[in-house]
Amino acid sequence: MPENGRVSDVRHVLVLPDRDSAQDVAEELAGRFGVSEEPQLVRDALAGEDDAEDAQWLVVVEDPAGRLDASALDAFAAEYEGWLETP
């Protein structure tokens, strides 16, 4: 039985400290990484938090071809005080 090839990650999740940073990252992804599909912005409130100011924001980037470099995305998110979430 042939061995399956490596399945590429099809989604990257960047965690940002606030909505403004998440929007900036989402807007810059196309120019910097050639992302053609619009990233999804998701508010990620931590357990027990009612204040939107304390919420983290996620930028979800679809990558079905597996062409985006995870370390480059992590470094990019770090420029905005964020990080790339690892599975």
CSV table of N, CA and C in Angstrom, one decimal:
chain,number,residue,atom,x,y,z
A,1,MET,N,0.9,-1.2,0.0
A,1,MET,CA,0.0,0.0,0.0
A,1,MET,C,0.9,1.2,0.0
A,2,PRO,N,0.7,2.2,-0.9
A,2,PRO,CA,1.5,3.4,-1.0
A,2,PRO,C,1.3,4.3,0.2
A,3,GLU,N,2.3,4.9,0.6
A,3,GLU,CA,2.2,5.8,1.7
A,3,GLU,C,1.6,7.2,1.3
A,4,ASN,N,0.8,7.7,2.0
A,4,ASN,CA,0.2,9.0,1.7
A,4,ASN,C,1.2,10.1,1.8
A,5,GLY,N,1.1,11.1,0.9
A,5,GLY,CA,2.0,12.2,1.0
A,5,GLY,C,1.6,13.1,2.2
A,6,ARG,N,2.4,14.0,2.6
A,6,ARG,CA,2.2,14.9,3.7
A,6,ARG,C,1.0,15.8,3.3
A,7,VAL,N,0.0,15.9,4.2
A,7,VAL,CA,-1.1,16.7,4.0
A,7,VAL,C,-0.8,18.1,4.5
A,8,SER,N,-0.9,19.1,3.6
A,8,SER,CA,-0.5,20.5,3.9
A,8,SER,C,-1.6,21.1,4.9
A,9,ASP,N,-1.1,22.0,5.7
A,9,ASP,CA,-2.0,22.8,6.5
A,9,ASP,C,-2.8,23.6,5.6
A,10,VAL,N,-4.1,23.6,5.8
A,10,VAL,CA,-4.9,24.4,4.9
A,10,VAL,C,-5.4,25.7,5.5
A,11,ARG,N,-5.1,25.9,6.8
A,11,ARG,CA,-5.6,27.1,7.5
A,11,ARG,C,-4.5,27.5,8.5
A,12,HIS,N,-4.3,28.8,8.5
A,12,HIS,CA,-3.4,29.4,9.5
A,12,HIS,C,-4.2,30.4,10.3
A,13,VAL,N,-3.9,30.4,11.6
A,13,VAL,CA,-4.6,31.3,12.5
A,13,VAL,C,-3.6,32.2,13.2
A,14,LEU,N,-3.7,33.5,12.9
A,14,LEU,CA,-2.8,34.5,13.5
A,14,LEU,C,-3.6,35.1,14.7
A,15,VAL,N,-3.0,35.2,15.9
A,15,VAL,CA,-3.6,35.7,17.0
A,15,VAL,C,-3.0,37.1,17.3
A,16,LEU,N,-3.9,38.1,17.3
A,16,LEU,CA,-3.5,39.5,17.5
A,16,LEU,C,-4.2,40.1,18.8
A,17,PRO,N,-3.5,41.1,19.3
A,17,PRO,CA,-4.0,41.7,20.6
A,17,PRO,C,-5.3,42.5,20.5
A,18,ASP,N,-5.6,43.0,19.4
A,18,ASP,CA,-6.8,43.9,19.3
A,18,ASP,C,-7.3,43.9,17.8
A,19,ARG,N,-8.5,44.5,17.7
A,19,ARG,CA,-9.2,44.5,16.4
A,19,ARG,C,-8.4,45.3,15.3
A,20,ASP,N,-7.8,46.5,15.8
A,20,ASP,CA,-7.1,47.3,14.8
A,20,ASP,C,-5.9,46.5,14.2
A,21,SER,N,-5.2,45.8,15.1
A,21,SER,CA,-4.0,45.0,14.6
A,21,SER,C,-4.5,43.9,13.7
A,22,ALA,N,-5.6,43.3,14.0
A,22,ALA,CA,-6.1,42.2,13.2
A,22,ALA,C,-6.5,42.7,11.8
A,23,GLN,N,-7.1,43.9,11.8
A,23,GLN,CA,-7.5,44.5,10.5
A,23,GLN,C,-6.3,44.9,9.7
A,24,ASP,N,-5.3,45.4,10.3
A,24,ASP,CA,-4.1,45.8,9.6
A,24,ASP,C,-3.4,44.6,9.0
A,25,VAL,N,-3.3,43.5,9.8
A,25,VAL,CA,-2.7,42.3,9.3
A,25,VAL,C,-3.5,41.7,8.1
A,26,ALA,N,-4.8,41.7,8.2
A,26,ALA,CA,-5.6,41.1,7.2
A,26,ALA,C,-5.5,41.9,5.9
A,27,GLU,N,-5.4,43.2,6.0
A,27,GLU,CA,-5.2,44.1,4.8
A,27,GLU,C,-3.8,43.9,4.2
A,28,GLU,N,-2.8,43.7,5.0
A,28,GLU,CA,-1.5,43.6,4.5
A,28,GLU,C,-1.1,42.2,3.9
A,29,LEU,N,-1.9,41.2,4.3
A,29,LEU,CA,-1.6,39.8,3.8
A,29,LEU,C,-1.5,39.7,2.3
A,30,ALA,N,-2.4,40.3,1.6
A,30,ALA,CA,-2.4,40.2,0.1
A,30,ALA,C,-1.1,40.7,-0.5
A,31,GLY,N,-0.7,41.9,-0.1
A,31,GLY,CA,0.5,42.5,-0.6
A,31,GLY,C,1.8,41.8,-0.2
A,32,ARG,N,1.8,41.3,1.0
A,32,ARG,CA,3.0,40.7,1.6
A,32,ARG,C,3.2,39.2,1.2
A,33,PHE,N,2.1,38.5,1.2
A,33,PHE,CA,2.2,37.1,1.0
A,33,PHE,C,1.4,36.6,-0.2
A,34,GLY,N,0.8,37.5,-0.9
A,34,GLY,CA,0.0,37.1,-2.1
A,34,GLY,C,-1.3,36.3,-1.8
A,35,VAL,N,-1.8,36.5,-0.6
A,35,VAL,CA,-3.1,35.9,-0.3
A,35,VAL,C,-4.2,36.5,-1.1
A,36,SER,N,-4.9,35.7,-1.8
A,36,SER,CA,-6.0,36.2,-2.7
A,36,SER,C,-7.3,36.2,-2.0
A,37,GLU,N,-7.5,35.2,-1.2
A,37,GLU,CA,-8.8,35.0,-0.5
A,37,GLU,C,-8.8,35.9,0.7
A,38,GLU,N,-9.9,36.6,1.0
A,38,GLU,CA,-9.9,37.6,2.1
A,38,GLU,C,-9.9,36.8,3.4
A,39,PRO,N,-9.0,37.1,4.3
A,39,PRO,CA,-8.9,36.4,5.6
A,39,PRO,C,-10.2,36.7,6.4
A,40,GLN,N,-10.5,35.8,7.3
A,40,GLN,CA,-11.6,36.0,8.2
A,40,GLN,C,-11.1,36.5,9.5
A,41,LEU,N,-11.8,37.6,10.1
A,41,LEU,CA,-11.5,38.1,11.4
A,41,LEU,C,-12.5,37.6,12.4
A,42,VAL,N,-12.0,37.1,13.5
A,42,VAL,CA,-12.8,36.5,14.5
A,42,VAL,C,-12.4,37.0,15.9
A,43,ARG,N,-13.4,37.5,16.7
A,43,ARG,CA,-13.1,37.9,18.1
A,43,ARG,C,-13.0,36.7,18.9
A,44,ASP,N,-12.0,36.6,19.7
A,44,ASP,CA,-11.7,35.4,20.6
A,44,ASP,C,-11.7,35.9,22.0
A,45,ALA,N,-12.9,36.0,22.7
A,45,ALA,CA,-12.9,36.4,24.1
A,45,ALA,C,-12.4,35.3,25.0
A,46,LEU,N,-11.6,35.7,25.9
A,46,LEU,CA,-11.1,34.7,26.8
A,46,LEU,C,-12.2,34.4,27.8
A,47,ALA,N,-12.1,33.2,28.4
A,47,ALA,CA,-13.2,32.8,29.4
A,47,ALA,C,-13.4,33.8,30.5
A,48,GLY,N,-14.6,34.2,30.7
A,48,GLY,CA,-15.0,35.1,31.8
A,48,GLY,C,-14.8,36.5,31.4
A,49,GLU,N,-14.5,36.9,30.2
A,49,GLU,CA,-14.3,38.3,29.8
A,49,GLU,C,-15.5,38.8,29.2
A,50,ASP,N,-16.0,39.9,29.7
A,50,ASP,CA,-17.1,40.6,29.1
A,50,ASP,C,-16.7,41.8,28.3
A,51,ASP,N,-15.5,42.3,28.6
A,51,ASP,CA,-15.1,43.6,28.0
A,51,ASP,C,-14.4,43.3,26.6
A,52,ALA,N,-14.9,43.9,25.6
A,52,ALA,CA,-14.3,43.7,24.3
A,52,ALA,C,-12.9,44.1,24.2
A,53,GLU,N,-12.5,45.1,25.0
A,53,GLU,CA,-11.1,45.5,25.0
A,53,GLU,C,-10.1,44.4,25.4
A,54,ASP,N,-10.6,43.4,26.1
A,54,ASP,CA,-9.7,42.3,26.6
A,54,ASP,C,-9.7,41.2,25.6
A,55,ALA,N,-10.4,41.2,24.5
A,55,ALA,CA,-10.5,40.1,23.6
A,55,ALA,C,-9.3,40.1,22.7
A,56,GLN,N,-8.8,38.9,22.3
A,56,GLN,CA,-7.9,38.8,21.3
A,56,GLN,C,-8.6,38.6,20.0
A,57,TRP,N,-8.0,38.9,18.9
A,57,TRP,CA,-8.6,38.8,17.5
A,57,TRP,C,-7.8,37.8,16.7
A,58,LEU,N,-8.5,36.9,16.0
A,58,LEU,CA,-7.9,35.9,15.1
A,58,LEU,C,-8.0,36.3,13.7
A,59,VAL,N,-7.0,36.1,12.9
A,59,VAL,CA,-7.0,36.3,11.5
A,59,VAL,C,-6.8,34.9,10.9
A,60,VAL,N,-7.9,34.4,10.3
A,60,VAL,CA,-7.9,33.0,9.7
A,60,VAL,C,-7.6,33.1,8.2
A,61,VAL,N,-6.5,32.5,7.8
A,61,VAL,CA,-6.0,32.5,6.5
A,61,VAL,C,-6.1,31.1,5.9
A,62,GLU,N,-6.9,31.0,4.8
A,62,GLU,CA,-7.0,29.7,4.1
A,62,GLU,C,-5.8,29.5,3.2
A,63,ASP,N,-5.2,28.3,3.2
A,63,ASP,CA,-4.0,28.1,2.4
A,63,ASP,C,-4.1,26.6,1.9
A,64,PRO,N,-5.1,26.4,1.0
A,64,PRO,CA,-5.3,25.0,0.5
A,64,PRO,C,-4.1,24.4,-0.2
A,65,ALA,N,-3.3,25.3,-0.8
A,65,ALA,CA,-2.1,24.8,-1.6
A,65,ALA,C,-0.9,24.5,-0.6
A,66,GLY,N,-1.0,25.0,0.6
A,66,GLY,CA,0.1,24.8,1.6
A,66,GLY,C,1.3,25.6,1.2
A,67,ARG,N,1.2,26.7,0.5
A,67,ARG,CA,2.3,27.5,0.0
A,67,ARG,C,2.8,28.6,1.0
A,68,LEU,N,2.1,28.9,2.0
A,68,LEU,CA,2.5,30.0,3.0
A,68,LEU,C,3.5,29.4,4.0
A,69,ASP,N,4.5,30.1,4.3
A,69,ASP,CA,5.6,29.7,5.2
A,69,ASP,C,5.1,30.1,6.6
A,70,ALA,N,5.0,29.1,7.5
A,70,ALA,CA,4.5,29.3,8.9
A,70,ALA,C,5.4,30.2,9.7
A,71,SER,N,6.7,30.1,9.5
A,71,SER,CA,7.7,30.9,10.3
A,71,SER,C,7.6,32.4,9.8
A,72,ALA,N,7.4,32.6,8.5
A,72,ALA,CA,7.2,33.9,8.0
A,72,ALA,C,5.9,34.6,8.5
A,73,LEU,N,4.9,33.8,8.6
A,73,LEU,CA,3.6,34.3,9.1
A,73,LEU,C,3.7,34.6,10.6
A,74,ASP,N,4.4,33.8,11.3
A,74,ASP,CA,4.7,34.0,12.8
A,74,ASP,C,5.5,35.3,13.0
A,75,ALA,N,6.5,35.5,12.2
A,75,ALA,CA,7.3,36.7,12.3
A,75,ALA,C,6.5,38.0,11.9
A,76,PHE,N,5.6,37.8,10.9
A,76,PHE,CA,4.7,38.9,10.5
A,76,PHE,C,3.8,39.3,11.6
A,77,ALA,N,3.1,38.3,12.2
A,77,ALA,CA,2.2,38.5,13.3
A,77,ALA,C,2.9,39.2,14.5
A,78,ALA,N,4.2,38.8,14.7
A,78,ALA,CA,5.0,39.4,15.8
A,78,ALA,C,5.2,40.9,15.7
A,79,GLU,N,5.2,41.3,14.4
A,79,GLU,CA,5.4,42.8,14.1
A,79,GLU,C,4.2,43.5,14.7
A,80,TYR,N,3.1,42.8,14.9
A,80,TYR,CA,1.9,43.5,15.5
A,80,TYR,C,1.6,42.9,16.9
A,81,GLU,N,2.6,42.4,17.6
A,81,GLU,CA,2.5,41.9,18.9
A,81,GLU,C,1.6,40.6,19.0
A,82,GLY,N,1.6,39.9,17.9
A,82,GLY,CA,0.8,38.7,17.8
A,82,GLY,C,1.7,37.5,17.6
A,83,TRP,N,1.0,36.3,17.2
A,83,TRP,CA,1.8,35.1,16.9
A,83,TRP,C,0.9,34.2,16.0
A,84,LEU,N,1.5,33.2,15.4
A,84,LEU,CA,0.8,32.2,14.7
A,84,LEU,C,0.5,31.1,15.6
A,85,GLU,N,-0.8,30.7,15.7
A,85,GLU,CA,-1.3,29.6,16.5
A,85,GLU,C,-0.8,28.3,15.9
A,86,THR,N,-0.2,27.5,16.7
A,86,THR,CA,0.2,26.1,16.2
A,86,THR,C,-0.8,25.1,16.6
A,87,PRO,N,-1.1,24.1,15.7
A,87,PRO,CA,-2.1,23.1,16.0
A,87,PRO,C,-1.7,22.2,17.2
